[in-house]
Coordinates of C-alpha atoms and ligand atoms in Angstrom, one line a residue:
M855 CA 4.2 -38.0 24.8
K856 CA 5.1 -34.4 23.9
A857 CA 7.3 -33.7 21.0
D858 CA 10.6 -32.5 21.5
K859 CA 11.9 -31.6 18.2
I860 CA 9.6 -30.6 15.1
L861 CA 10.6 -31.1 11.5
Y862 CA 8.9 -29.2 8.7
N863 CA 9.8 -30.6 5.2
L864 CA 9.5 -27.9 2.7
E865 CA 10.2 -27.4 -1.1
E866 CA 12.2 -24.3 -1.0
V867 CA 13.8 -22.4 2.1
F868 CA 14.7 -18.7 2.0
S869 CA 17.6 -18.3 4.7
P870 CA 19.2 -14.7 4.9
K871 CA 22.5 -14.0 5.9
D872 CA 22.6 -12.3 9.4
L873 CA 26.7 -10.1 9.3
G874 CA 25.6 -8.6 12.5
R875 CA 24.2 -5.5 10.6
P876 CA 22.0 -4.8 8.2
L877 CA 22.6 -5.8 4.3
R878 CA 24.2 -3.1 1.8
G879 CA 24.1 -2.9 -1.4
K880 CA 24.8 -5.7 -3.7
E881 CA 25.0 -8.1 -0.2
M882 CA 21.0 -7.9 -0.4
N883 CA 21.2 -9.9 -3.8
E884 CA 22.5 -12.3 -1.5
A885 CA 21.1 -15.6 0.7
D886 CA 21.1 -19.0 0.8
I887 CA 18.0 -20.5 -1.3
L888 CA 17.5 -23.9 -0.1
K889 CA 15.5 -26.3 -2.2
N890 CA 13.7 -29.8 -0.6
A891 CA 15.0 -28.4 2.9
Y892 CA 13.5 -28.7 6.4
I893 CA 13.5 -26.4 9.6
A894 CA 14.2 -28.2 12.7
I895 CA 12.6 -26.3 16.3
K896 CA 13.4 -27.0 19.5
D897 CA 11.8 -25.2 22.3
G898 CA 10.3 -22.5 20.2
K899 CA 13.8 -21.7 19.1
I900 CA 15.1 -22.6 15.6
L901 CA 17.7 -25.6 16.0
Q902 CA 18.8 -26.2 12.2
I903 CA 17.6 -25.8 8.4
G904 CA 19.1 -28.1 6.0
Q905 CA 18.5 -29.7 3.0
G906 CA 17.7 -33.2 1.5
D907 CA 17.9 -36.1 3.9
A908 CA 20.3 -34.3 6.7
Y909 CA 17.3 -33.8 8.8
K910 CA 17.2 -37.7 9.3
S911 CA 20.1 -37.4 11.5
L912 CA 18.0 -35.5 14.1
Q913 CA 15.2 -37.6 14.1
D914 CA 14.1 -39.5 17.4
E915 CA 10.6 -41.1 18.6
H916 CA 10.0 -37.6 20.3
T917 CA 10.5 -35.9 16.9
K918 CA 7.3 -34.6 15.4
M919 CA 7.3 -34.0 11.8
V920 CA 5.6 -31.7 9.8
D921 CA 4.4 -31.9 5.7
L922 CA 4.9 -28.9 4.0
K923 CA 5.9 -30.1 0.7
G924 CA 4.5 -27.7 -1.9
C925 CA 5.0 -25.1 0.2
V926 CA 8.0 -22.2 0.7
A927 CA 9.0 -20.4 4.2
T928 CA 10.8 -17.5 4.9
P929 CA 11.5 -16.2 8.7
G930 CA 8.4 -14.5 9.6
L931 CA 7.9 -11.2 7.8
I932 CA 8.5 -7.9 9.5
D933 CA 6.8 -4.8 8.5
A934 CA 9.1 -2.1 10.0
H935 CA 7.1 1.4 9.3
T936 CA 3.0 1.5 10.5
H937 CA 0.5 3.9 12.1
L938 CA -2.0 1.2 12.8
V939 CA -3.8 2.6 16.0
Y940 CA -6.2 5.3 14.2
G941 CA -10.3 6.1 14.5
G942 CA -12.5 5.9 11.6
S943 CA -11.6 5.6 8.0
R944 CA -10.9 8.2 5.0
E945 CA -12.3 6.7 1.5
N946 CA -14.7 10.1 1.4
E947 CA -10.9 11.3 0.0
F948 CA -10.7 8.7 -2.2
A949 CA -12.9 10.9 -4.7
M950 CA -10.8 14.1 -4.2
K951 CA -7.9 12.2 -5.0
L952 CA -9.3 10.4 -7.8
N953 CA -10.1 14.1 -9.1
G954 CA -6.6 15.1 -9.1
M955 CA -6.6 16.6 -5.6
K956 CA -3.0 16.0 -3.8
Y957 CA -2.6 14.5 -0.3
L958 CA -1.2 18.0 1.2
D959 CA -4.0 19.8 -0.3
I960 CA -6.8 17.9 1.5
L961 CA -4.5 18.2 4.6
A962 CA -4.3 21.8 3.9
A963 CA -8.1 22.2 3.8
G964 CA -8.4 20.6 7.0
G965 CA -9.2 16.8 6.4
G966 CA -6.5 13.9 5.8
I967 CA -4.7 13.6 9.1
L968 CA -6.7 16.2 11.0
S969 CA -9.9 14.1 10.1
T970 CA -8.4 11.4 11.6
L971 CA -7.3 13.0 14.9
K972 CA -10.9 13.9 15.5
A973 CA -12.2 10.2 14.8
T974 CA -9.0 9.0 17.3
K975 CA -9.7 11.2 20.2
E976 CA -13.6 10.3 20.0
A977 CA -12.5 6.7 19.9
S978 CA -12.7 4.6 23.3
F979 CA -9.8 2.4 24.5
E980 CA -12.1 -0.7 23.8
T981 CA -12.5 0.4 20.2
L982 CA -9.4 1.6 19.1
Y983 CA -8.6 -2.3 20.7
D984 CA -11.0 -3.9 18.8
K985 CA -10.2 -1.9 15.4
T986 CA -6.2 -2.2 15.9
R987 CA -6.2 -5.6 16.6
N988 CA -8.1 -7.0 13.8
L989 CA -6.0 -4.7 11.7
V990 CA -3.1 -6.8 13.0
E991 CA -4.6 -10.3 12.6
Q992 CA -5.2 -9.2 9.3
F993 CA -1.5 -8.5 8.8
M994 CA -0.5 -12.0 10.8
I995 CA -2.8 -13.7 8.0
H996 CA -0.7 -12.1 5.3
G997 CA 2.8 -13.7 6.6
V998 CA 4.0 -10.9 9.1
T999 CA 5.4 -12.1 12.6
A1000 CA 6.7 -8.2 14.0
V1001 CA 5.1 -4.8 13.7
E1002 CA 6.5 -1.2 13.9
A1003 CA 3.5 0.4 15.1
K1004 CA 3.2 4.5 15.6
S1005 CA 1.5 6.5 17.5
G1006 CA 0.8 10.1 15.9
Y1007 CA -3.3 10.5 15.8
G1008 CA -3.9 12.0 19.2
I1009 CA -1.3 14.8 19.1
E1010 CA -2.7 15.6 22.7
L1011 CA -0.7 13.7 25.3
D1012 CA -3.9 11.8 26.6
T1013 CA -4.9 10.7 22.7
E1014 CA -1.3 9.4 22.4
V1015 CA -1.1 7.4 25.5
K1016 CA -4.4 5.8 24.7
E1017 CA -3.1 4.6 21.1
L1018 CA 0.5 3.3 22.3
E1019 CA -1.4 1.6 25.3
V1020 CA -3.6 -0.2 22.7
I1021 CA -0.4 -1.3 21.0
K1022 CA 0.8 -2.4 24.4
K1023 CA -2.2 -4.6 24.9
I1024 CA -2.1 -6.2 21.7
N1025 CA 1.3 -6.7 22.2
E1026 CA 0.4 -9.1 25.5
D1027 CA -2.6 -10.5 23.8
L1028 CA -1.1 -12.0 20.9
K1029 CA 2.1 -13.7 19.7
V1030 CA 2.8 -10.8 17.6
E1031 CA 5.6 -8.5 18.4
L1032 CA 4.7 -4.9 17.8
V1033 CA 7.7 -2.4 18.6
P1034 CA 6.0 1.1 19.8
T1035 CA 6.9 4.5 18.0
F1036 CA 5.9 7.7 19.8
M1037 CA 5.1 10.5 16.8
A1038 CA 3.2 13.3 18.4
A1039 CA 5.4 15.2 15.7
H1040 CA 2.9 13.7 13.2
V1041 CA 0.8 17.0 12.3
I1042 CA 0.6 20.5 14.0
A1043 CA -2.1 20.8 16.1
E1044 CA -4.5 23.4 14.2
K1045 CA -4.7 25.5 17.7
Y1046 CA -0.9 26.4 17.1
K1047 CA -0.8 26.6 13.3
D1048 CA 0.3 30.1 13.9
D1049 CA 3.1 29.4 16.5
P1050 CA 4.1 25.8 15.1
D1051 CA 7.2 26.1 17.7
K1052 CA 4.8 26.1 20.6
Y1053 CA 3.8 22.6 19.4
V1054 CA 7.3 21.7 19.1
D1055 CA 7.9 22.5 22.8
I1056 CA 4.7 20.1 23.7
V1057 CA 6.0 17.2 22.0
I1058 CA 9.5 17.8 23.5
D1059 CA 7.0 18.0 26.8
M1060 CA 5.4 14.5 26.3
M1061 CA 8.6 13.0 25.6
P1062 CA 9.5 12.1 29.7
K1063 CA 5.9 11.2 30.0
I1064 CA 5.6 8.7 27.4
K1065 CA 9.0 7.3 28.7
E1066 CA 8.3 7.0 31.9
K1067 CA 5.2 5.4 31.7
G1068 CA 7.4 2.8 29.2
L1069 CA 5.2 3.1 26.2
A1070 CA 7.6 3.6 23.7
E1071 CA 10.9 2.6 21.8
F1072 CA 11.3 4.7 19.3
C1073 CA 10.4 8.6 18.4
D1074 CA 10.0 9.5 14.9
V1075 CA 8.8 13.0 13.2
F1076 CA 6.7 13.8 9.7
C1077 CA 9.6 16.3 8.1
E1078 CA 7.4 17.6 5.2
K1079 CA 6.2 20.9 3.7
D1080 CA 3.4 22.4 5.4
V1081 CA 3.8 19.9 8.4
F1082 CA 7.6 20.5 10.4
T1083 CA 10.7 21.7 9.2
A1084 CA 14.0 20.2 8.7
E1085 CA 15.5 22.7 12.0
Q1086 CA 12.4 21.4 14.3
S1087 CA 12.4 17.9 13.1
K1088 CA 16.2 18.1 14.5
R1089 CA 15.4 19.6 17.5
I1090 CA 12.2 17.1 18.1
L1091 CA 14.8 14.2 17.3
E1092 CA 17.6 15.5 19.3
E1093 CA 15.4 15.6 22.8
A1094 CA 13.6 12.8 22.0
R1095 CA 17.8 11.2 21.8
K1096 CA 18.1 12.9 25.1
N1097 CA 15.2 11.0 26.5
G1098 CA 16.4 7.6 25.7
F1099 CA 14.2 6.9 22.6
K1100 CA 15.9 5.7 19.3
L1101 CA 15.1 7.6 16.0
R1102 CA 13.6 7.7 12.8
I1103 CA 12.1 10.1 10.6
H1104 CA 9.9 10.6 7.7
S1105 CA 11.5 12.1 5.2
D1106 CA 11.8 13.4 1.3
E1107 CA 7.8 11.6 0.9
I1108 CA 6.4 14.7 -1.2
A1109 CA 9.0 17.6 -1.0
D1110 CA 12.7 17.3 -0.3
I1111 CA 12.8 20.1 2.6
G1112 CA 16.2 18.2 4.1
G1113 CA 14.7 16.1 6.9
T1114 CA 17.2 13.2 5.3
K1115 CA 20.0 15.3 5.8
V1116 CA 18.8 15.5 9.7
A1117 CA 18.8 11.7 9.4
S1118 CA 22.5 11.3 7.9
E1119 CA 23.2 14.3 10.6
L1120 CA 21.8 12.4 13.7
K1121 CA 22.7 8.8 12.2
V1122 CA 19.2 7.9 12.9
R1123 CA 18.1 4.2 12.7
S1124 CA 15.9 4.8 9.8
A1125 CA 14.9 7.4 7.1
E1126 CA 11.6 6.9 5.8
H1127 CA 9.5 7.1 2.4
L1128 CA 12.4 8.5 0.3
M1129 CA 10.6 9.0 -2.9
V1130 CA 12.2 12.1 -3.8
I1131 CA 15.6 11.8 -2.4
S1132 CA 18.7 13.5 -3.6
D1133 CA 21.7 11.7 -5.1
E1134 CA 23.5 13.4 -2.4
S1135 CA 21.6 12.3 0.3
I1136 CA 21.3 8.8 -0.6
K1137 CA 25.6 8.8 -0.7
A1138 CA 25.2 10.4 2.8
L1139 CA 22.5 7.8 4.3
A1140 CA 24.8 5.0 3.2
E1141 CA 27.8 6.5 4.5
N1142 CA 26.0 7.2 8.1
N1143 CA 24.3 3.5 8.2
V1144 CA 20.9 4.8 8.0
I1145 CA 18.7 2.1 6.6
G1146 CA 15.9 3.5 4.1
N1147 CA 12.5 2.2 5.1
L1148 CA 11.0 2.6 1.7
L1149 CA 7.0 2.4 1.1
P1150 CA 5.9 1.8 -2.3
G1151 CA 2.3 1.4 -1.3
T1152 CA 1.9 4.8 -0.1
T1153 CA 3.0 5.7 -4.0
F1154 CA 0.7 3.4 -5.3
S1155 CA -2.2 4.6 -3.4
L1156 CA -1.2 8.6 -3.7
M1157 CA -1.2 7.8 -7.2
E1158 CA 1.6 9.2 -8.0
D1159 CA 4.7 8.2 -9.9
T1160 CA 7.6 8.9 -8.4
Y1161 CA 9.1 6.0 -6.5
A1162 CA 11.9 5.9 -4.3
P1163 CA 14.8 4.9 -6.3
A1164 CA 15.4 1.6 -5.1
R1165 CA 18.2 0.6 -7.7
K1166 CA 20.2 4.1 -7.4
M1167 CA 20.1 2.9 -3.3
L1168 CA 21.4 -0.6 -3.7
E1169 CA 23.9 1.0 -6.2
N1170 CA 25.2 3.7 -3.8
G1171 CA 25.6 1.0 -1.0
M1172 CA 22.4 1.6 1.2
A1173 CA 20.8 -1.0 3.4
I1174 CA 16.5 -0.7 2.3
T1175 CA 13.7 -2.2 3.3
L1176 CA 10.2 -2.6 2.5
C1177 CA 7.1 -1.5 4.8
T1178 CA 3.4 -1.3 4.3
D1179 CA 2.8 2.6 6.1
S1180 CA 0.0 1.1 6.6
N1181 CA -2.4 3.8 7.9
P1182 CA -6.2 5.6 7.1
G1183 CA -5.1 7.9 4.4
S1184 CA -1.9 7.5 2.3
C1185 CA -1.9 3.6 2.3
P1186 CA -5.1 1.6 3.5
T1187 CA -3.5 -2.4 3.6
A1188 CA -2.7 -5.1 5.4
N1189 CA -0.6 -6.7 3.1
L1190 CA 2.5 -6.8 3.0
Q1191 CA 3.0 -9.3 0.3
F1192 CA 1.3 -6.7 -2.4
I1193 CA 4.4 -4.4 -0.9
M1194 CA 7.0 -6.7 -1.5
Q1195 CA 4.9 -7.0 -5.2
L1196 CA 5.9 -3.8 -5.6
G1197 CA 9.2 -3.9 -4.7
C1198 CA 9.9 -5.8 -7.8
F1199 CA 7.2 -4.4 -9.9
A1200 CA 7.6 -1.0 -9.5
L1201 CA 10.7 -0.9 -7.6
K1202 CA 12.4 -3.2 -9.8
L1203 CA 14.2 -5.2 -6.9
T1204 CA 15.2 -8.8 -7.2
P1205 CA 12.6 -11.4 -5.4
I1206 CA 15.9 -11.7 -3.0
E1207 CA 16.5 -8.2 -2.3
V1208 CA 12.5 -8.3 -1.5
F1209 CA 13.0 -10.7 1.2
N1210 CA 16.4 -9.5 2.6
A1211 CA 14.3 -6.4 2.6
V1212 CA 11.6 -7.7 4.8
T1213 CA 12.9 -10.4 7.3
I1214 CA 16.8 -9.6 8.3
N1215 CA 16.7 -5.6 6.9
A1216 CA 13.6 -5.3 8.9
A1217 CA 14.8 -6.9 11.8
Y1218 CA 17.6 -4.5 12.1
S1219 CA 15.0 -1.3 11.0
I1220 CA 13.1 -2.2 14.5
D1221 CA 16.4 -3.0 16.5
R1222 CA 14.6 -6.8 16.9
A1223 CA 17.8 -8.6 14.9
K1224 CA 18.9 -10.7 17.7
T1225 CA 16.2 -12.7 18.0
M1226 CA 14.4 -12.2 14.8
G1227 CA 14.5 -11.9 10.8
S1228 CA 16.7 -14.8 9.8
F1229 CA 17.2 -18.6 10.8
E1230 CA 20.4 -18.7 12.9
E1231 CA 20.1 -21.3 15.5
G1232 CA 18.7 -19.7 18.9
K1233 CA 16.8 -17.5 17.3
A1234 CA 12.9 -17.2 17.5
A1235 CA 11.4 -20.0 15.4
N1236 CA 9.0 -17.7 13.3
I1237 CA 8.3 -19.0 10.2
S1238 CA 6.0 -17.6 7.2
V1239 CA 4.5 -20.9 5.1
F1240 CA 3.6 -19.7 1.7
E1241 CA 1.1 -21.9 -0.7
A1242 CA 4.0 -21.6 -3.5
K1243 CA 6.8 -23.7 -5.3
N1244 CA 9.3 -21.4 -5.2
L1245 CA 9.9 -17.7 -4.2
D1246 CA 9.4 -16.0 -7.5
Y1247 CA 6.6 -17.3 -7.8
L1248 CA 5.0 -15.8 -4.5
L1249 CA 6.0 -12.4 -6.0
Y1250 CA 5.3 -12.9 -9.4
F1251 CA 1.6 -14.4 -8.7
F1252 CA 0.5 -10.9 -7.2
A1253 CA -2.3 -9.6 -5.2
T1254 CA -3.4 -12.8 -3.5
N1255 CA -2.8 -13.7 -0.3
L1256 CA -0.7 -17.1 -0.6
C1257 CA 0.2 -17.5 2.9
K1258 CA -0.6 -20.6 4.6
K1259 CA 0.6 -20.5 7.9
V1260 CA 2.3 -18.6 10.1
Y1261 CA 4.6 -19.9 13.3
I1262 CA 5.8 -17.5 16.2
D1263 CA 8.3 -19.0 18.7
G1264 CA 7.1 -22.0 17.3
E1265 CA 3.3 -21.7 18.0
L1266 CA 0.7 -21.7 14.6
V1267 CA -0.8 -18.5 15.2
V1268 CA -1.9 -18.7 11.5
D1269 CA -3.4 -22.0 10.1
Ligands
LIG62 O1 3.9 8.1 6.3 N1 3.8 10.7 6.2 C1 3.1 10.7 7.5 N2 2.0 10.1 7.4 C2 1.5 8.6 7.2 C3 0.0 9.2 6.5 C4 -0.6 9.5 7.5 C5 -2.1 9.6 7.2 O2 -2.6 10.1 6.0 O3 -2.9 9.6 8.1 C6 2.3 8.2 6.0 O4 2.1 8.9 4.5
LIG63 FE1 4.3 6.7 7.6

């Protein structure tokens, strides 16, 4: 007989609060941590979570019991910032970086994102699909159930569309949820180097075409020294809003050129990176309810020592998430657990702040909080199970994949 309900018994369950908006400031250090806990699901949705023997009242002859004692569970982890779809790889830059060459200097010399553009243009749809699918499966093996995924290694319409179609097809083929972002404004195409505003016009021209095909939900811009100015970024995002995109911006990653001010003015969903953010911008993001998507793996991988000032952000009432930034140049990884550990080791966040960042707050950042990010009754039964006796251990024992099982909509997708 088919089980009607499934009951998972666990050592410890992390249960974030869903206040109907992202958790801000001190709220990020609050959650229910249930020891000797259970999660009950029905029809792929959360039915109830609780502690001790209370699950017995839910038990009947159609209930399946799953013993996960010795394990901890969290809502399926969510990565709210990645650049997943690209041709080739960039380990050739490693020696240059180890010798002290800077990310923007490699880009200015025609390497960096520019070299990935070429490899992505040359790659067939099938090649890109297989490569990206493998990467997404790696994310899932590490406990991730939803991922924001940007285009931006195409920059010409055809290749942008190819990247976004890869995202769409993987979304259809795997249980994981991919949330697509159009990011043709990732770098200025070389042929427009002397007339960057012309390229801005081209990006704007692509927007209705991408929307018509239903290929992207968000639009993002790399607002950075030698890439897009604050003024150009603002223009792109305003046009994107008119075209029905939700907005994000890469700002204050390497230089503060005003991108985070644009984020506050336009009240975008999230501002990303924020490694060199000013005190004034922190206050403005908090006041305008812009989520800070922090990417400590990028600081680590670029071998910089300026991490985003996460503690100061929380003291000022900001909402933050932690994301991989997975990409071939500034953060080649598929391990969100390691990024969460950097949240503690480098950003000095508490474990509760870290778990809130990659569950409920990340769900708000990708606009999926109605269906995921916490264990409220009726949300999707997305559950990540880790081989750890408690949540602290999962962050303390670093750089090792402790994920044991992943369920999406109640279906076991990693075992
Ligand atoms: O978020 N900043 C822009 N984009 C990526 C890097 C992309 C690349 O180097 O390929 C980032 O760091
Ligand atoms: Fe990025």
